[in-house]
Amino acid sequence: MAGPSKLRWRDALALKIREDVSAAVLSNYQLAIMMFELAWQREYVGRPLELPAKPADRSMFMAARRAMVARQVLQEDPHLPNTILRVPGHKDIDPANLMCQVDPFGHIAYLSAMAHHGLTNRLPRVLYFRTLDPSGWADAAQERMAKDLGEHLHAYLSSDLPSLRHTKLNKLGPLVVEMLRSKDAGTGWRHVGDQGLRVTTLGRTFLDMLQRPDLCGGIRHVIELFEEHAKTYLSVILPEITNHGGKMDQARAGYILEEKCGLSHPLIDEWAKGAIRGGSRRLDPQAEYVPIFSERWCISINV
């Protein structure tokens, strides 16, 4: 009895995308990985594939990309870099979710995270996105490719197929994207929902407000939000600032929690023991020093 008929590899790739991809976008790298997997497995759902005589390479990838766009399995978008393709059926996806799908190593932060957590009623016109610095991003990409490809990594790299690379976006829909790169962007966030959204934890969001008030609506807005929410979330704020904040962060937090929120706690007293005088110690790190001083916290109250 004859075996199952061969399936053309382009047809198999189209089926695989429709079956396996739930994201709103697909990068050239992700598309190439799917094509490469079909080429090395030489079958799809039990059916052998009709493949080119030569191994998968750049020309096969370009043919795959053109075919998927022509069949409307994927769509080019003039508002996205040409390394990113749209998956039909996801037009209403939130820009924050989309940004997290474009960059696998970053997350939503600062005023955008504050809005997500319900801390502020301001509607950000900027999407604040924190991702790894260039060196950290490159290392994470190499690790991801090694995980994706396993023993086939060398063959993939030798075939001139797209690598996992950082994509910079300046705008998504109505929002300007403010991308901040940091070596510690791999910590302090969590997954939310099933569309790939990553956002700073509630505790890290409060810490970020102290470190970069300029990205969080300004120091006055930060103090207002501490006054409004700190009592409710004190059990989250205290360990975050104790474990991940520096002495200056603890001084700023201690001053605001005590003097503005009227709160007390043994951990706050411990922070106060580490307060040391210094000319650069200011409540607002972006504002000039003023000669109004907190003796307990050894900081200029430059607000």
mmCIF file of C-alpha atoms in Angstrom:
data_model
loop_
_atom_site.group_PDB
_atom_site.id
_atom_site.type_symbol
_atom_site.label_atom_id
_atom_site.label_comp_id
_atom_site.label_asym_id
_atom_site.label_seq_id
_atom_site.Cartn_x
_atom_site.Cartn_y
_atom_site.Cartn_z
ATOM 1 C CA MET A 1 0.000 0.000 0.000
ATOM 2 C CA ALA A 2 1.342 3.435 -0.945
ATOM 3 C CA GLY A 3 2.242 5.795 1.894
ATOM 4 C CA PRO A 4 0.736 9.251 2.362
ATOM 5 C CA SER A 5 1.295 11.675 -0.492
ATOM 6 C CA LYS A 6 3.964 14.308 -0.120
ATOM 7 C CA LEU A 7 2.974 17.743 1.171
ATOM 8 C CA ARG A 8 4.601 20.785 -0.403
ATOM 9 C CA TRP A 9 6.773 22.535 2.155
ATOM 10 C CA ARG A 10 5.129 25.931 1.582
ATOM 11 C CA ASP A 11 1.724 24.382 2.307
ATOM 12 C CA ALA A 12 3.125 22.770 5.448
ATOM 13 C CA LEU A 13 4.607 26.079 6.611
ATOM 14 C CA ALA A 14 1.285 27.859 6.096
ATOM 15 C CA LEU A 15 -0.525 25.159 8.075
ATOM 16 C CA LYS A 16 2.083 25.284 10.836
ATOM 17 C CA ILE A 17 1.787 29.054 11.220
ATOM 18 C CA ARG A 18 -2.009 28.935 11.362
ATOM 19 C CA GLU A 19 -1.922 26.067 13.855
ATOM 20 C CA ASP A 20 0.957 27.052 16.142
ATOM 21 C CA VAL A 21 1.203 30.855 16.182
ATOM 22 C CA SER A 22 -1.013 32.674 18.667
ATOM 23 C CA ALA A 23 1.001 35.918 18.708
ATOM 24 C CA ALA A 24 0.063 39.033 16.746
ATOM 25 C CA VAL A 25 3.457 39.295 15.044
ATOM 26 C CA LEU A 26 6.149 36.969 13.767
ATOM 27 C CA SER A 27 9.771 37.991 13.292
ATOM 28 C CA ASN A 28 11.967 36.904 10.407
ATOM 29 C CA TYR A 29 13.873 34.795 12.928
ATOM 30 C CA GLN A 30 10.729 33.024 14.150
ATOM 31 C CA LEU A 31 9.570 32.368 10.588
ATOM 32 C CA ALA A 32 12.995 31.015 9.634
ATOM 33 C CA ILE A 33 13.007 28.702 12.663
ATOM 34 C CA MET A 34 9.632 27.238 11.662
ATOM 35 C CA MET A 35 10.818 26.701 8.090
ATOM 36 C CA PHE A 36 14.118 25.202 9.260
ATOM 37 C CA GLU A 37 12.322 22.762 11.592
ATOM 38 C CA LEU A 38 10.202 21.492 8.702
ATOM 39 C CA ALA A 39 13.322 21.076 6.568
ATOM 40 C CA TRP A 40 15.204 18.991 9.138
ATOM 41 C CA GLN A 41 12.156 16.962 10.225
ATOM 42 C CA ARG A 42 11.183 16.375 6.573
ATOM 43 C CA GLU A 43 7.559 15.769 7.562
ATOM 44 C CA TYR A 44 4.546 17.570 9.021
ATOM 45 C CA VAL A 45 1.867 15.797 11.114
ATOM 46 C CA GLY A 46 2.949 12.467 9.683
ATOM 47 C CA ARG A 47 3.069 13.489 6.021
ATOM 48 C CA PRO A 48 6.413 13.562 4.210
ATOM 49 C CA LEU A 49 7.397 16.893 2.710
ATOM 50 C CA GLU A 50 8.331 17.816 -0.816
ATOM 51 C CA LEU A 51 11.504 19.814 -0.173
ATOM 52 C CA PRO A 52 14.177 21.493 -2.317
ATOM 53 C CA ALA A 53 17.174 19.318 -3.141
ATOM 54 C CA LYS A 54 19.584 21.612 -1.287
ATOM 55 C CA PRO A 55 19.481 22.350 2.480
ATOM 56 C CA ALA A 56 17.460 25.251 3.870
ATOM 57 C CA ASP A 57 19.221 28.551 3.258
ATOM 58 C CA ARG A 58 18.606 32.272 2.767
ATOM 59 C CA SER A 59 17.004 31.844 -0.666
ATOM 60 C CA MET A 60 14.551 29.267 0.706
ATOM 61 C CA PHE A 61 13.704 31.639 3.553
ATOM 62 C CA MET A 62 13.038 34.535 1.180
ATOM 63 C CA ALA A 63 10.819 32.253 -0.923
ATOM 64 C CA ALA A 64 8.973 31.223 2.246
ATOM 65 C CA ARG A 65 8.453 34.828 3.307
ATOM 66 C CA ARG A 66 7.129 35.872 -0.096
ATOM 67 C CA ALA A 67 4.816 32.862 -0.209
ATOM 68 C CA MET A 68 3.358 33.502 3.259
ATOM 69 C CA VAL A 69 2.692 37.149 2.412
ATOM 70 C CA ALA A 70 1.188 36.249 -0.987
ATOM 71 C CA ARG A 71 -1.146 33.743 0.690
ATOM 72 C CA GLN A 72 -2.034 36.314 3.375
ATOM 73 C CA VAL A 73 -0.882 33.923 6.071
ATOM 74 C CA LEU A 74 1.348 36.822 7.152
ATOM 75 C CA GLN A 75 1.110 40.514 6.359
ATOM 76 C CA GLU A 76 3.650 43.277 5.918
ATOM 77 C CA ASP A 77 2.906 46.393 7.964
ATOM 78 C CA PRO A 78 4.343 49.777 6.902
ATOM 79 C CA HIS A 79 4.275 50.869 10.559
ATOM 80 C CA LEU A 80 6.572 48.032 11.660
ATOM 81 C CA PRO A 81 10.185 47.231 10.695
ATOM 82 C CA ASN A 82 10.482 44.895 7.705
ATOM 83 C CA THR A 83 11.875 42.207 10.015
ATOM 84 C CA ILE A 84 8.439 41.909 11.685
ATOM 85 C CA LEU A 85 5.314 40.499 10.018
ATOM 86 C CA ARG A 86 1.722 40.746 11.212
ATOM 87 C CA VAL A 87 -0.375 37.653 11.864
ATOM 88 C CA PRO A 88 -3.927 38.353 10.594
ATOM 89 C CA GLY A 89 -6.710 38.518 13.148
ATOM 90 C CA HIS A 90 -4.919 40.523 15.861
ATOM 91 C CA LYS A 91 -5.534 44.143 14.835
ATOM 92 C CA ASP A 92 -6.884 45.184 18.232
ATOM 93 C CA ILE A 93 -3.898 43.994 20.268
ATOM 94 C CA ASP A 94 -2.736 46.449 22.916
ATOM 95 C CA PRO A 95 0.560 48.218 22.046
ATOM 96 C CA ALA A 96 2.109 46.999 25.323
ATOM 97 C CA ASN A 97 1.386 43.373 24.449
ATOM 98 C CA LEU A 98 2.679 43.912 20.923
ATOM 99 C CA MET A 99 5.925 45.454 22.158
ATOM 100 C CA CYS A 100 6.541 42.460 24.432
ATOM 101 C CA GLN A 101 6.022 40.126 21.461
ATOM 102 C CA VAL A 102 8.506 42.104 19.352
ATOM 103 C CA ASP A 103 11.185 42.149 22.083
ATOM 104 C CA PRO A 104 11.347 38.860 24.028
ATOM 105 C CA PHE A 105 13.685 40.214 26.719
ATOM 106 C CA GLY A 106 11.991 43.463 27.763
ATOM 107 C CA HIS A 107 8.995 44.581 29.773
ATOM 108 C CA ILE A 108 6.657 47.509 30.403
ATOM 109 C CA ALA A 109 7.910 49.885 33.108
ATOM 110 C CA TYR A 110 7.668 53.322 34.764
ATOM 111 C CA LEU A 111 4.488 55.348 34.061
ATOM 112 C CA SER A 112 3.177 52.596 31.758
ATOM 113 C CA ALA A 113 3.537 50.044 34.577
ATOM 114 C CA MET A 114 1.969 52.477 37.048
ATOM 115 C CA ALA A 115 -1.077 52.735 34.786
ATOM 116 C CA HIS A 116 -1.211 48.944 34.414
ATOM 117 C CA HIS A 117 -1.208 48.482 38.201
ATOM 118 C CA GLY A 118 -3.912 51.127 38.654
ATOM 119 C CA LEU A 119 -1.642 53.477 40.599
ATOM 120 C CA THR A 120 -2.157 56.507 38.363
ATOM 121 C CA ASN A 121 -5.122 57.866 36.448
ATOM 122 C CA ARG A 122 -2.858 59.514 33.902
ATOM 123 C CA LEU A 123 -3.119 58.049 30.422
ATOM 124 C CA PRO A 124 0.464 57.767 29.162
ATOM 125 C CA ARG A 125 1.176 59.052 25.672
ATOM 126 C CA VAL A 126 4.487 57.243 25.887
ATOM 127 C CA LEU A 127 4.983 53.490 26.187
ATOM 128 C CA TYR A 128 7.911 53.004 28.547
ATOM 129 C CA PHE A 129 9.712 49.774 27.711
ATOM 130 C CA ARG A 130 12.805 48.528 29.510
ATOM 131 C CA THR A 131 14.997 45.916 27.867
ATOM 132 C CA LEU A 132 18.506 44.525 28.253
ATOM 133 C CA ASP A 133 21.543 46.583 27.295
ATOM 134 C CA PRO A 134 23.201 45.634 23.970
ATOM 135 C CA SER A 135 25.668 43.191 25.529
ATOM 136 C CA GLY A 136 23.050 41.527 27.725
ATOM 137 C CA TRP A 137 20.571 41.370 24.852
ATOM 138 C CA ALA A 138 23.125 39.699 22.571
ATOM 139 C CA ASP A 139 23.947 37.126 25.265
ATOM 140 C CA ALA A 140 20.261 36.392 25.885
ATOM 141 C CA ALA A 141 19.674 36.033 22.136
ATOM 142 C CA GLN A 142 22.506 33.503 21.820
ATOM 143 C CA GLU A 143 21.064 31.491 24.710
ATOM 144 C CA ARG A 144 17.584 31.585 23.164
ATOM 145 C CA MET A 145 18.858 30.453 19.766
ATOM 146 C CA ALA A 146 20.807 27.594 21.373
ATOM 147 C CA LYS A 147 17.631 26.532 23.177
ATOM 148 C CA ASP A 148 15.470 26.846 20.040
ATOM 149 C CA LEU A 149 17.840 24.972 17.742
ATOM 150 C CA GLY A 150 19.732 22.560 19.983
ATOM 151 C CA GLU A 151 22.074 20.342 17.984
ATOM 152 C CA HIS A 152 21.031 22.100 14.766
ATOM 153 C CA LEU A 153 22.389 25.516 15.833
ATOM 154 C CA HIS A 154 25.627 25.282 13.827
ATOM 155 C CA ALA A 155 23.813 24.173 10.673
ATOM 156 C CA TYR A 156 21.334 27.039 11.058
ATOM 157 C CA LEU A 157 24.043 29.655 11.523
ATOM 158 C CA SER A 158 25.981 28.239 8.562
ATOM 159 C CA SER A 159 22.923 28.610 6.314
ATOM 160 C CA ASP A 160 22.832 32.429 6.468
ATOM 161 C CA LEU A 161 19.348 32.379 8.003
ATOM 162 C CA PRO A 162 18.074 35.283 10.148
ATOM 163 C CA SER A 163 19.415 35.456 13.691
ATOM 164 C CA LEU A 164 17.500 36.719 16.706
ATOM 165 C CA ARG A 165 18.249 40.434 16.751
ATOM 166 C CA HIS A 166 17.055 43.442 18.713
ATOM 167 C CA THR A 167 14.317 45.463 17.028
ATOM 168 C CA LYS A 168 13.936 49.159 17.809
ATOM 169 C CA LEU A 169 10.495 50.706 17.523
ATOM 170 C CA ASN A 170 9.838 54.432 17.862
ATOM 171 C CA LYS A 171 6.051 54.310 17.758
ATOM 172 C CA LEU A 172 3.216 51.820 18.146
ATOM 173 C CA GLY A 173 -0.209 53.087 17.181
ATOM 174 C CA PRO A 174 -0.833 56.349 19.054
ATOM 175 C CA LEU A 175 2.015 55.793 21.525
ATOM 176 C CA VAL A 176 5.618 56.916 21.276
ATOM 177 C CA VAL A 177 7.903 54.101 22.447
ATOM 178 C CA GLU A 178 10.546 55.174 24.955
ATOM 179 C CA MET A 179 13.019 52.295 25.099
ATOM 180 C CA LEU A 180 15.372 52.188 28.064
ATOM 181 C CA ARG A 181 18.219 49.693 28.057
ATOM 182 C CA SER A 182 19.684 48.324 31.279
ATOM 183 C CA LYS A 183 21.838 45.390 32.338
ATOM 184 C CA ASP A 184 19.333 44.543 35.104
ATOM 185 C CA ALA A 185 16.232 44.593 32.884
ATOM 186 C CA GLY A 186 15.988 40.822 33.220
ATOM 187 C CA THR A 187 14.682 41.095 36.800
ATOM 188 C CA GLY A 188 11.755 42.670 38.631
ATOM 189 C CA TRP A 189 8.974 41.813 36.187
ATOM 190 C CA ARG A 190 6.240 39.199 35.792
ATOM 191 C CA HIS A 191 4.076 37.703 33.055
ATOM 192 C CA VAL A 192 0.503 38.971 32.799
ATOM 193 C CA GLY A 193 -2.251 37.295 30.771
ATOM 194 C CA ASP A 194 -1.817 35.019 27.780
ATOM 195 C CA GLN A 195 -0.616 37.469 25.092
ATOM 196 C CA GLY A 196 2.981 37.733 26.231
ATOM 197 C CA LEU A 197 2.670 40.894 28.333
ATOM 198 C CA ARG A 198 5.507 41.453 30.798
ATOM 199 C CA VAL A 199 5.353 44.276 33.331
ATOM 200 C CA THR A 200 7.365 45.350 36.361
ATOM 201 C CA THR A 201 6.081 43.880 39.612
ATOM 202 C CA LEU A 202 4.141 46.193 41.890
ATOM 203 C CA GLY A 203 7.057 46.456 44.307
ATOM 204 C CA ARG A 204 9.588 47.199 41.547
ATOM 205 C CA THR A 205 7.237 49.836 40.145
ATOM 206 C CA PHE A 206 7.342 51.711 43.473
ATOM 207 C CA LEU A 207 11.151 51.422 43.507
ATOM 208 C CA ASP A 208 11.338 52.734 39.931
ATOM 209 C CA MET A 209 9.217 55.716 40.979
ATOM 210 C CA LEU A 210 11.912 56.684 43.494
ATOM 211 C CA GLN A 211 14.844 56.119 41.121
ATOM 212 C CA ARG A 212 13.368 57.732 37.980
ATOM 213 C CA PRO A 213 10.528 60.075 38.968
ATOM 214 C CA ASP A 214 11.100 61.884 35.667
ATOM 215 C CA LEU A 215 9.726 58.794 33.886
ATOM 216 C CA CYS A 216 6.860 58.431 36.356
ATOM 217 C CA GLY A 217 5.050 61.768 36.084
ATOM 218 C CA GLY A 218 7.490 63.792 38.195
ATOM 219 C CA ILE A 219 8.424 63.704 41.874
ATOM 220 C CA ARG A 220 5.251 65.502 43.004
ATOM 221 C CA HIS A 221 3.105 62.896 41.275
ATOM 222 C CA VAL A 222 5.227 60.139 42.816
ATOM 223 C CA ILE A 223 4.719 61.578 46.316
ATOM 224 C CA GLU A 224 0.970 61.890 45.681
ATOM 225 C CA LEU A 225 0.794 58.218 44.708
ATOM 226 C CA PHE A 226 2.783 57.133 47.757
ATOM 227 C CA GLU A 227 0.372 59.149 49.909
ATOM 228 C CA GLU A 228 -2.576 57.454 48.210
ATOM 229 C CA HIS A 229 -1.338 53.853 47.942
ATOM 230 C CA ALA A 230 1.625 53.219 50.269
ATOM 231 C CA LYS A 231 -0.436 52.101 53.267
ATOM 232 C CA THR A 232 -2.287 49.556 51.114
ATOM 233 C CA TYR A 233 0.866 48.157 49.517
ATOM 234 C CA LEU A 234 3.358 48.589 52.365
ATOM 235 C CA SER A 235 3.892 44.821 52.626
ATOM 236 C CA VAL A 236 5.116 44.869 49.003
ATOM 237 C CA ILE A 237 7.046 48.142 49.108
ATOM 238 C CA LEU A 238 9.169 47.427 52.181
ATOM 239 C CA PRO A 239 10.813 44.141 51.085
ATOM 240 C CA GLU A 240 11.374 45.420 47.539
ATOM 241 C CA ILE A 241 13.232 48.513 48.704
ATOM 242 C CA THR A 242 15.088 46.581 51.426
ATOM 243 C CA ASN A 243 16.267 43.825 49.073
ATOM 244 C CA HIS A 244 16.714 45.680 45.783
ATOM 245 C CA GLY A 245 17.056 49.371 46.643
ATOM 246 C CA GLY A 246 20.263 51.160 47.556
ATOM 247 C CA LYS A 247 20.864 53.414 50.563
ATOM 248 C CA MET A 248 19.657 56.437 48.611
ATOM 249 C CA ASP A 249 16.453 54.671 47.566
ATOM 250 C CA GLN A 250 15.839 53.722 51.192
ATOM 251 C CA ALA A 251 16.377 57.310 52.331
ATOM 252 C CA ARG A 252 13.925 58.669 49.769
ATOM 253 C CA ALA A 253 11.370 55.983 50.576
ATOM 254 C CA GLY A 254 11.838 56.428 54.317
ATOM 255 C CA TYR A 255 11.327 60.184 54.142
ATOM 256 C CA ILE A 256 8.192 59.885 51.998
ATOM 257 C CA LEU A 257 6.681 57.036 54.020
ATOM 258 C CA GLU A 258 7.269 58.779 57.358
ATOM 259 C CA GLU A 259 6.855 62.462 56.566
ATOM 260 C CA LYS A 260 4.295 62.356 53.756
ATOM 261 C CA CYS A 261 2.367 59.150 54.521
ATOM 262 C CA GLY A 262 2.623 59.090 58.313
ATOM 263 C CA LEU A 263 3.734 55.447 58.328
ATOM 264 C CA SER A 264 6.206 53.682 60.590
ATOM 265 C CA HIS A 265 7.823 50.254 60.573
ATOM 266 C CA PRO A 266 10.958 48.613 62.038
ATOM 267 C CA LEU A 267 12.410 48.226 58.532
ATOM 268 C CA ILE A 268 12.111 51.971 57.991
ATOM 269 C CA ASP A 269 14.054 52.513 61.219
ATOM 270 C CA GLU A 270 16.741 50.153 59.900
ATOM 271 C CA TRP A 271 16.967 52.191 56.693
ATOM 272 C CA ALA A 272 17.489 55.354 58.743
ATOM 273 C CA LYS A 273 20.585 53.840 60.368
ATOM 274 C CA GLY A 274 22.242 53.741 56.943
ATOM 275 C CA ALA A 275 21.585 57.407 56.129
ATOM 276 C CA ILE A 276 24.878 59.285 55.628
ATOM 277 C CA ARG A 277 25.329 62.966 54.785
ATOM 278 C CA GLY A 278 26.437 63.826 51.265
ATOM 279 C CA GLY A 279 26.136 66.762 48.885
ATOM 280 C CA SER A 280 24.500 64.698 46.146
ATOM 281 C CA ARG A 281 21.758 63.231 48.365
ATOM 282 C CA ARG A 282 18.489 64.678 47.073
ATOM 283 C CA LEU A 283 14.856 63.615 47.313
ATOM 284 C CA ASP A 284 14.404 64.287 43.585
ATOM 285 C CA PRO A 285 17.459 62.829 41.798
ATOM 286 C CA GLN A 286 16.843 64.954 38.681
ATOM 287 C CA ALA A 287 16.409 68.330 40.454
ATOM 288 C CA GLU A 288 18.995 70.741 41.854
ATOM 289 C CA TYR A 289 20.111 70.631 45.483
ATOM 290 C CA VAL A 290 18.373 73.077 47.851
ATOM 291 C CA PRO A 291 19.424 73.887 51.445
ATOM 292 C CA ILE A 292 16.316 72.380 53.025
ATOM 293 C CA PHE A 293 17.368 69.244 54.779
ATOM 294 C CA SER A 294 16.002 66.174 56.555
ATOM 295 C CA GLU A 295 18.283 65.458 59.507
ATOM 296 C CA ARG A 296 16.958 61.913 59.960
ATOM 297 C CA TRP A 297 17.352 60.945 56.300
ATOM 298 C CA CYS A 298 20.301 63.197 55.390
ATOM 299 C CA ILE A 299 18.728 64.330 52.127
ATOM 300 C CA SER A 300 17.947 67.654 50.509
ATOM 301 C CA ILE A 301 14.164 68.107 50.284
ATOM 302 C CA ASN A 302 14.440 69.653 46.811
ATOM 303 C CA VAL A 303 10.741 69.449 45.930
#
